[in-house]
Amino acid sequence: GVPVAGANHLTERYCYPTIQNSGFYGNQAVAGFTGLVNEYLSTNTYNTVGRVPMPFLKWVFSQFSALTGWSFVGQFWQDPALARLILYNLFSLDGLTQINANNHLPNLTFPNLLIDLRKLFNLYLEFDVRRKVCTMDFADDVLASADIVDWTDKAHPDHVKAPDLANRLELSYAIDSNDELLKPIPAPMDKYTTAETTINEGGSLTSIQSRISTLLTDPATGRAKTQQPGISPNNKESKNESSPRLLFWHGVVGGQPLATNKYGNRSLLWSGANNLVDQRYRRFEAFKGDTFTVTKLVYLTPADLAIFSFRKKVHIKGVNYVVGSMKSVLGHSQNVIPTEVVLWRC
């Protein structure tokens, strides 16, 4: 269909933000191309050269739901800014009359897309296999929760305690090597590393890298910018790929359809105002910097196991813990089930 400049992120499949990319056709001189992908000419009129639909992440998930019967709920989908996320891609409609959604999706399986969103936004994922529901909440909010179950009377008095030596975070994306503007990696997109303090001194790094990144913004024009060849019959290098990247759709701003790495009080960068570290990782960072593990035997009933969720903290003799893992030996007609748990002090 005809692209709509002010696409509604709650109802549309795609949007067409103007993105600066003078390298889209490589060293080919293509008539009509001015260095702008999705160049906006006037009210709902786009240049027909270098037109690339960008699917809304929300719509992509809805299509997976329709195919599999799984539904996705939770804080991630309730955030109005995150509902504006789109998947940047390089596949031009040059020479085509219809959109094939597969051409505009990242080179990731759906489970890997979910995993990398978890790493980018520090998500807590909970799967209800029977109901086919995936809950996507923010891990920092789960850590802050007062949802606690008391296991004091169920716990064996002995345990094995060990320090958490990987007590600092290293947060990063996999940088798109085909984007010339990211060589060298600019500061806003460079990795974040927890500073060493007297509390975490001598510890090693827990590395969390998402394959999903974003684009830089041109401060003069306000547009997202990149410098990489696209996929088009007008381009000799027709098999170029971009690593998975997200942008926030703004709609038409100042007479141009806009999508950038920031929207409102949300950002897709590791530094600067409202960055991913401050928004999504600070509580987890503090938790990792001052915790230890306890391996303990607890005696649970079938009812305990049936209602257990990893989002719940457990309380044992005055201390609250996050459950890292559980191993139970299930048999017939057991009223009490010995269960080995690895606990993290919180």
Short mmCIF file of C-alpha atoms in Angstrom, two decimals:
data_model
loop_
_atom_site.label_atom_id
_atom_site.label_comp_id
_atom_site.label_asym_id
_atom_site.label_seq_id
_atom_site.Cartn_x
_atom_site.Cartn_y
_atom_site.Cartn_z
CA GLY A 1 0.00 0.00 0.00
CA VAL A 2 0.87 3.67 -0.09
CA PRO A 3 3.11 4.57 2.87
CA VAL A 4 1.52 6.81 5.51
CA ALA A 5 3.90 9.33 7.03
CA GLY A 6 2.04 9.53 10.33
CA ALA A 7 1.62 5.76 10.79
CA ASN A 8 -0.21 4.82 14.01
CA HIS A 9 2.14 2.62 16.03
CA LEU A 10 -0.80 0.88 17.71
CA THR A 11 -2.54 -0.24 14.53
CA GLU A 12 -0.14 -0.15 11.54
CA ARG A 13 2.28 -2.85 10.44
CA TYR A 14 5.03 -0.56 9.11
CA CYS A 15 6.27 2.99 9.17
CA TYR A 16 8.65 4.87 6.86
CA PRO A 17 10.99 7.13 8.85
CA THR A 18 13.46 9.28 6.94
CA ILE A 19 16.99 8.04 7.65
CA GLN A 20 20.23 9.59 6.48
CA ASN A 21 22.27 7.00 4.59
CA SER A 22 24.23 8.36 1.65
CA GLY A 23 25.91 4.95 1.28
CA PHE A 24 22.66 3.05 0.67
CA TYR A 25 23.51 2.33 -2.99
CA GLY A 26 27.24 1.91 -2.39
CA ASN A 27 29.22 3.49 -5.22
CA GLN A 28 26.26 3.32 -7.63
CA ALA A 29 24.79 6.57 -8.89
CA VAL A 30 21.02 6.02 -8.71
CA ALA A 31 18.75 8.63 -10.28
CA GLY A 32 16.50 10.35 -7.78
CA PHE A 33 18.39 9.29 -4.66
CA THR A 34 19.46 12.18 -2.44
CA GLY A 35 21.13 10.30 0.41
CA LEU A 36 17.88 9.86 2.35
CA VAL A 37 16.14 6.52 2.82
CA ASN A 38 12.36 7.10 2.88
CA GLU A 39 12.78 10.67 1.69
CA TYR A 40 9.61 12.60 2.52
CA LEU A 41 8.63 15.03 -0.24
CA SER A 42 5.28 16.44 0.88
CA THR A 43 2.08 15.41 2.65
CA ASN A 44 2.05 11.58 2.52
CA THR A 45 4.31 11.60 -0.55
CA TYR A 46 7.62 9.75 -0.52
CA ASN A 47 10.43 9.42 -3.00
CA THR A 48 9.93 6.06 -4.72
CA VAL A 49 13.71 5.46 -4.68
CA GLY A 50 15.22 4.01 -1.51
CA ARG A 51 11.91 3.27 0.20
CA VAL A 52 12.23 0.82 3.12
CA PRO A 53 9.33 -0.27 5.37
CA MET A 54 10.23 -0.63 9.04
CA PRO A 55 7.96 -3.09 10.91
CA PHE A 56 6.68 -2.29 14.37
CA LEU A 57 8.02 -4.71 16.99
CA LYS A 58 4.53 -4.97 18.49
CA TRP A 59 3.12 -6.11 15.14
CA VAL A 60 5.89 -8.70 14.68
CA PHE A 61 5.01 -10.23 18.05
CA SER A 62 1.32 -10.23 17.13
CA GLN A 63 2.12 -12.25 14.01
CA PHE A 64 4.07 -14.80 16.03
CA SER A 65 1.10 -15.02 18.39
CA ALA A 66 -1.27 -15.64 15.48
CA LEU A 67 0.95 -18.45 14.16
CA THR A 68 1.71 -20.22 17.45
CA GLY A 69 -1.06 -19.37 19.91
CA TRP A 70 1.42 -17.83 22.36
CA SER A 71 0.54 -14.46 23.86
CA PHE A 72 2.88 -11.86 25.34
CA VAL A 73 1.99 -9.73 28.35
CA GLY A 74 3.73 -7.78 31.09
CA GLN A 75 5.34 -4.45 31.86
CA PHE A 76 7.32 -4.36 28.62
CA TRP A 77 4.12 -4.19 26.57
CA GLN A 78 2.46 -1.71 28.93
CA ASP A 79 5.18 0.91 28.45
CA PRO A 80 3.82 3.49 25.96
CA ALA A 81 7.28 4.43 24.69
CA LEU A 82 8.35 0.82 24.06
CA ALA A 83 5.15 0.31 22.04
CA ARG A 84 6.79 2.63 19.48
CA LEU A 85 9.77 0.38 18.80
CA ILE A 86 10.45 -0.49 15.16
CA LEU A 87 12.91 -2.87 13.50
CA TYR A 88 15.36 -1.01 11.28
CA ASN A 89 16.33 -2.84 8.10
CA LEU A 90 17.98 -2.31 4.70
CA PHE A 91 15.60 -4.04 2.27
CA SER A 92 14.38 -1.55 -0.34
CA LEU A 93 11.11 -1.83 -2.25
CA ASP A 94 12.94 -0.86 -5.45
CA GLY A 95 11.36 -2.82 -8.30
CA LEU A 96 8.70 -4.40 -6.04
CA THR A 97 4.95 -3.87 -5.88
CA GLN A 98 4.24 -5.77 -2.66
CA ILE A 99 5.79 -6.01 0.79
CA ASN A 100 7.06 -9.40 1.96
CA ALA A 101 7.42 -9.10 5.73
CA ASN A 102 10.22 -11.69 5.83
CA ASN A 103 12.48 -9.32 3.86
CA HIS A 104 12.30 -6.72 6.62
CA LEU A 105 12.94 -8.85 9.69
CA PRO A 106 16.31 -9.32 11.42
CA ASN A 107 18.36 -12.46 10.91
CA LEU A 108 17.28 -13.91 14.24
CA THR A 109 15.02 -16.76 15.23
CA PHE A 110 12.08 -15.62 17.34
CA PRO A 111 13.48 -17.22 20.54
CA ASN A 112 16.77 -15.38 19.95
CA LEU A 113 14.91 -12.11 19.38
CA LEU A 114 13.27 -12.63 22.76
CA ILE A 115 16.62 -13.45 24.41
CA ASP A 116 18.28 -10.35 22.99
CA LEU A 117 15.41 -8.09 24.03
CA ARG A 118 15.87 -9.56 27.51
CA LYS A 119 19.53 -8.59 27.48
CA LEU A 120 18.92 -5.10 26.13
CA PHE A 121 16.15 -4.15 28.55
CA ASN A 122 17.05 -6.47 31.48
CA LEU A 123 13.77 -8.35 31.24
CA TYR A 124 12.43 -11.06 33.50
CA LEU A 125 10.75 -13.68 31.31
CA GLU A 126 8.24 -16.14 32.72
CA PHE A 127 6.66 -18.86 30.56
CA ASP A 128 3.32 -20.45 31.34
CA VAL A 129 3.57 -23.41 28.99
CA ARG A 130 0.09 -24.76 29.74
CA ARG A 131 -1.63 -21.44 28.96
CA LYS A 132 0.98 -20.44 26.31
CA VAL A 133 1.61 -17.05 27.91
CA CYS A 134 5.01 -15.31 28.12
CA THR A 135 5.20 -12.54 30.73
CA MET A 136 7.84 -9.89 30.01
CA ASP A 137 8.56 -7.77 33.09
CA PHE A 138 11.54 -5.65 34.08
CA ALA A 139 14.05 -7.55 36.25
CA ASP A 140 14.89 -4.49 38.35
CA ASP A 141 11.21 -4.23 39.33
CA VAL A 142 11.11 -7.95 40.19
CA LEU A 143 14.15 -7.43 42.45
CA ALA A 144 12.35 -4.53 44.13
CA SER A 145 9.19 -6.56 44.71
CA ALA A 146 8.00 -7.45 48.22
CA ASP A 147 6.62 -10.79 46.98
CA ILE A 148 8.30 -13.09 49.50
CA VAL A 149 7.61 -16.67 50.66
CA ASP A 150 8.97 -17.89 54.02
CA TRP A 151 10.94 -21.14 53.81
CA THR A 152 12.54 -20.93 57.26
CA ASP A 153 10.73 -24.02 58.57
CA LYS A 154 11.45 -25.95 55.35
CA ALA A 155 15.21 -25.36 55.17
CA HIS A 156 17.94 -27.74 56.33
CA PRO A 157 20.25 -25.87 58.75
CA ASP A 158 23.42 -26.69 56.78
CA HIS A 159 24.46 -24.97 53.58
CA VAL A 160 27.42 -24.16 51.36
CA LYS A 161 28.18 -20.46 51.02
CA ALA A 162 30.28 -18.99 48.20
CA PRO A 163 31.14 -15.44 47.11
CA ASP A 164 29.92 -14.11 43.77
CA LEU A 165 33.21 -13.24 42.09
CA ALA A 166 31.58 -11.99 38.86
CA ASN A 167 30.27 -8.94 40.68
CA ARG A 168 30.54 -6.19 38.06
CA LEU A 169 28.56 -5.73 34.85
CA GLU A 170 29.77 -5.20 31.30
CA LEU A 171 26.82 -4.20 29.12
CA SER A 172 27.09 -3.84 25.35
CA TYR A 173 25.58 -4.46 21.95
CA ALA A 174 27.01 -6.37 19.02
CA ILE A 175 28.02 -3.42 16.84
CA ASP A 176 27.01 -3.50 13.15
CA SER A 177 30.33 -3.88 11.35
CA ASN A 178 28.79 -2.68 8.06
CA ASP A 179 27.97 0.76 9.47
CA GLU A 180 30.91 3.06 8.72
CA LEU A 181 29.69 5.58 11.31
CA LEU A 182 30.41 3.05 14.05
CA LYS A 183 34.13 2.79 13.27
CA PRO A 184 35.47 3.46 15.86
CA ILE A 185 32.56 2.84 18.22
CA PRO A 186 31.15 6.24 19.27
CA ALA A 187 30.96 6.91 23.00
CA PRO A 188 27.12 6.77 23.35
CA MET A 189 27.12 3.23 21.89
CA ASP A 190 30.25 1.94 23.61
CA LYS A 191 30.01 -0.68 26.33
CA TYR A 192 29.23 0.19 29.94
CA THR A 193 31.36 -1.27 32.72
CA THR A 194 30.60 -1.11 36.45
CA ALA A 195 33.23 0.94 38.23
CA GLU A 196 35.46 -0.91 40.68
CA THR A 197 34.81 -0.03 44.34
CA THR A 198 35.98 -1.25 47.75
CA ILE A 199 32.94 -3.57 47.82
CA ASN A 200 33.47 -5.28 44.46
CA GLU A 201 37.27 -4.90 44.32
CA GLY A 202 39.00 -7.85 42.67
CA GLY A 203 35.85 -9.25 41.13
CA SER A 204 35.43 -10.18 37.49
CA LEU A 205 32.88 -8.99 34.93
CA THR A 206 29.51 -10.46 34.07
CA SER A 207 29.31 -9.75 30.35
CA ILE A 208 25.82 -9.17 28.88
CA GLN A 209 25.80 -8.44 25.16
CA SER A 210 22.65 -8.02 23.10
CA ARG A 211 22.74 -8.60 19.36
CA ILE A 212 20.22 -5.75 19.11
CA SER A 213 21.59 -2.20 18.91
CA THR A 214 20.42 1.12 17.45
CA LEU A 215 21.44 3.99 15.15
CA LEU A 216 23.13 7.28 15.87
CA THR A 217 21.20 10.56 15.57
CA ASP A 218 22.34 13.57 13.54
CA PRO A 219 22.14 16.51 15.99
CA ALA A 220 21.63 19.01 13.16
CA THR A 221 18.65 17.34 11.47
CA GLY A 222 17.30 15.17 14.28
CA ARG A 223 17.23 12.15 11.97
CA ALA A 224 18.69 8.71 12.57
CA LYS A 225 21.86 8.27 10.53
CA THR A 226 23.98 5.46 9.20
CA GLN A 227 26.46 4.81 6.41
CA GLN A 228 25.96 1.34 4.97
CA PRO A 229 24.87 -0.26 1.69
CA GLY A 230 21.30 -1.45 1.43
CA ILE A 231 19.61 -4.32 -0.36
CA SER A 232 18.26 -3.33 -3.78
CA PRO A 233 18.44 -4.47 -7.43
CA ASN A 234 19.99 -1.01 -7.99
CA ASN A 235 22.90 -1.97 -5.76
CA LYS A 236 25.58 -4.39 -6.94
CA GLU A 237 26.07 -5.53 -3.34
CA SER A 238 22.55 -6.90 -3.05
CA LYS A 239 23.14 -9.24 -0.08
CA ASN A 240 24.06 -6.65 2.52
CA GLU A 241 22.68 -7.28 5.97
CA SER A 242 22.27 -5.12 9.02
CA SER A 243 22.56 -6.48 12.50
CA PRO A 244 19.27 -6.22 14.41
CA ARG A 245 18.59 -2.61 15.40
CA LEU A 246 15.72 -0.80 17.06
CA LEU A 247 14.44 2.77 16.84
CA PHE A 248 11.55 4.65 18.45
CA TRP A 249 8.90 5.84 16.01
CA HIS A 250 7.96 9.49 16.63
CA GLY A 251 5.53 10.09 13.77
CA VAL A 252 5.81 13.30 11.77
CA VAL A 253 7.91 15.87 13.63
CA GLY A 254 8.87 19.21 12.10
CA GLY A 255 7.51 18.10 8.74
CA GLN A 256 9.47 14.83 8.56
CA PRO A 257 8.66 11.24 9.62
CA LEU A 258 11.11 10.55 12.41
CA ALA A 259 12.51 7.52 14.24
CA THR A 260 15.50 7.80 16.59
CA ASN A 261 17.24 6.09 19.52
CA LYS A 262 15.29 8.17 22.08
CA TYR A 263 11.66 8.91 22.84
CA GLY A 264 10.39 10.79 25.88
CA ASN A 265 12.26 9.46 28.90
CA ARG A 266 13.42 6.31 27.11
CA SER A 267 16.74 5.74 25.36
CA LEU A 268 18.41 2.84 23.55
CA LEU A 269 21.93 4.03 24.45
CA TRP A 270 24.25 2.91 27.26
CA SER A 271 25.11 6.47 28.28
CA GLY A 272 23.53 9.92 28.34
CA ALA A 273 20.14 10.97 29.69
CA ASN A 274 17.67 8.14 30.47
CA ASN A 275 20.18 5.52 29.32
CA LEU A 276 19.57 1.78 29.52
CA VAL A 277 21.83 1.37 32.54
CA ASP A 278 20.01 3.97 34.64
CA GLN A 279 16.58 2.90 33.43
CA ARG A 280 16.91 -0.88 33.58
CA TYR A 281 20.09 -2.15 35.24
CA ARG A 282 20.93 -0.12 38.37
CA ARG A 283 19.20 -2.34 40.91
CA PHE A 284 20.60 -5.51 39.33
CA GLU A 285 24.05 -3.89 39.27
CA ALA A 286 23.83 -3.13 43.00
CA PHE A 287 22.56 -6.66 43.68
CA LYS A 288 25.46 -8.25 41.77
CA GLY A 289 27.98 -6.02 43.55
CA ASP A 290 27.05 -7.16 47.05
CA THR A 291 25.67 -10.69 47.00
CA PHE A 292 26.80 -14.25 47.62
CA THR A 293 25.38 -17.69 46.87
CA VAL A 294 24.05 -20.27 49.28
CA THR A 295 23.41 -23.88 48.22
CA LYS A 296 20.90 -25.42 50.58
CA LEU A 297 18.50 -28.34 50.88
CA VAL A 298 14.85 -27.44 51.45
CA TYR A 299 11.91 -29.75 51.99
CA LEU A 300 8.97 -28.66 49.87
CA THR A 301 5.49 -30.02 49.44
CA PRO A 302 3.89 -30.63 46.05
CA ALA A 303 1.78 -27.54 46.72
CA ASP A 304 4.94 -25.47 47.33
CA LEU A 305 6.33 -26.53 43.97
CA ALA A 306 3.02 -26.02 42.19
CA ILE A 307 2.73 -22.37 43.20
CA PHE A 308 6.44 -21.48 43.11
CA SER A 309 7.64 -18.74 40.78
CA PHE A 310 11.22 -17.52 40.31
CA ARG A 311 9.91 -13.97 40.66
CA LYS A 312 9.27 -14.65 44.36
CA LYS A 313 12.02 -14.07 46.90
CA VAL A 314 12.41 -16.62 49.68
CA HIS A 315 13.02 -15.78 53.34
CA ILE A 316 15.15 -18.06 55.52
CA LYS A 317 16.11 -17.08 59.09
CA GLY A 318 16.12 -13.33 58.65
CA VAL A 319 17.65 -13.20 55.17
CA ASN A 320 15.91 -12.75 51.80
CA TYR A 321 17.18 -14.56 48.73
CA VAL A 322 16.55 -14.81 45.00
CA VAL A 323 16.30 -18.41 43.81
CA GLY A 324 18.88 -19.10 41.11
CA SER A 325 18.08 -22.76 40.45
CA MET A 326 16.19 -25.74 41.88
CA LYS A 327 16.74 -29.51 41.60
CA SER A 328 14.05 -31.83 42.89
CA VAL A 329 13.76 -35.61 42.80
CA LEU A 330 10.13 -36.39 42.08
CA GLY A 331 8.59 -39.71 42.95
CA HIS A 332 5.18 -41.21 43.60
CA SER A 333 3.08 -40.27 46.64
CA GLN A 334 5.62 -37.90 48.11
CA ASN A 335 4.34 -35.52 50.77
CA VAL A 336 7.74 -33.88 51.14
CA ILE A 337 10.16 -33.40 48.25
CA PRO A 338 13.86 -32.78 49.02
CA THR A 339 14.99 -29.93 46.76
CA GLU A 340 18.47 -28.48 46.30
CA VAL A 341 18.31 -24.73 45.73
CA VAL A 342 20.99 -22.22 44.82
CA LEU A 343 20.11 -18.92 46.48
CA TRP A 344 21.47 -15.40 45.94
CA ARG A 345 21.37 -13.06 48.90
CA CYS A 346 19.43 -9.86 48.13
#
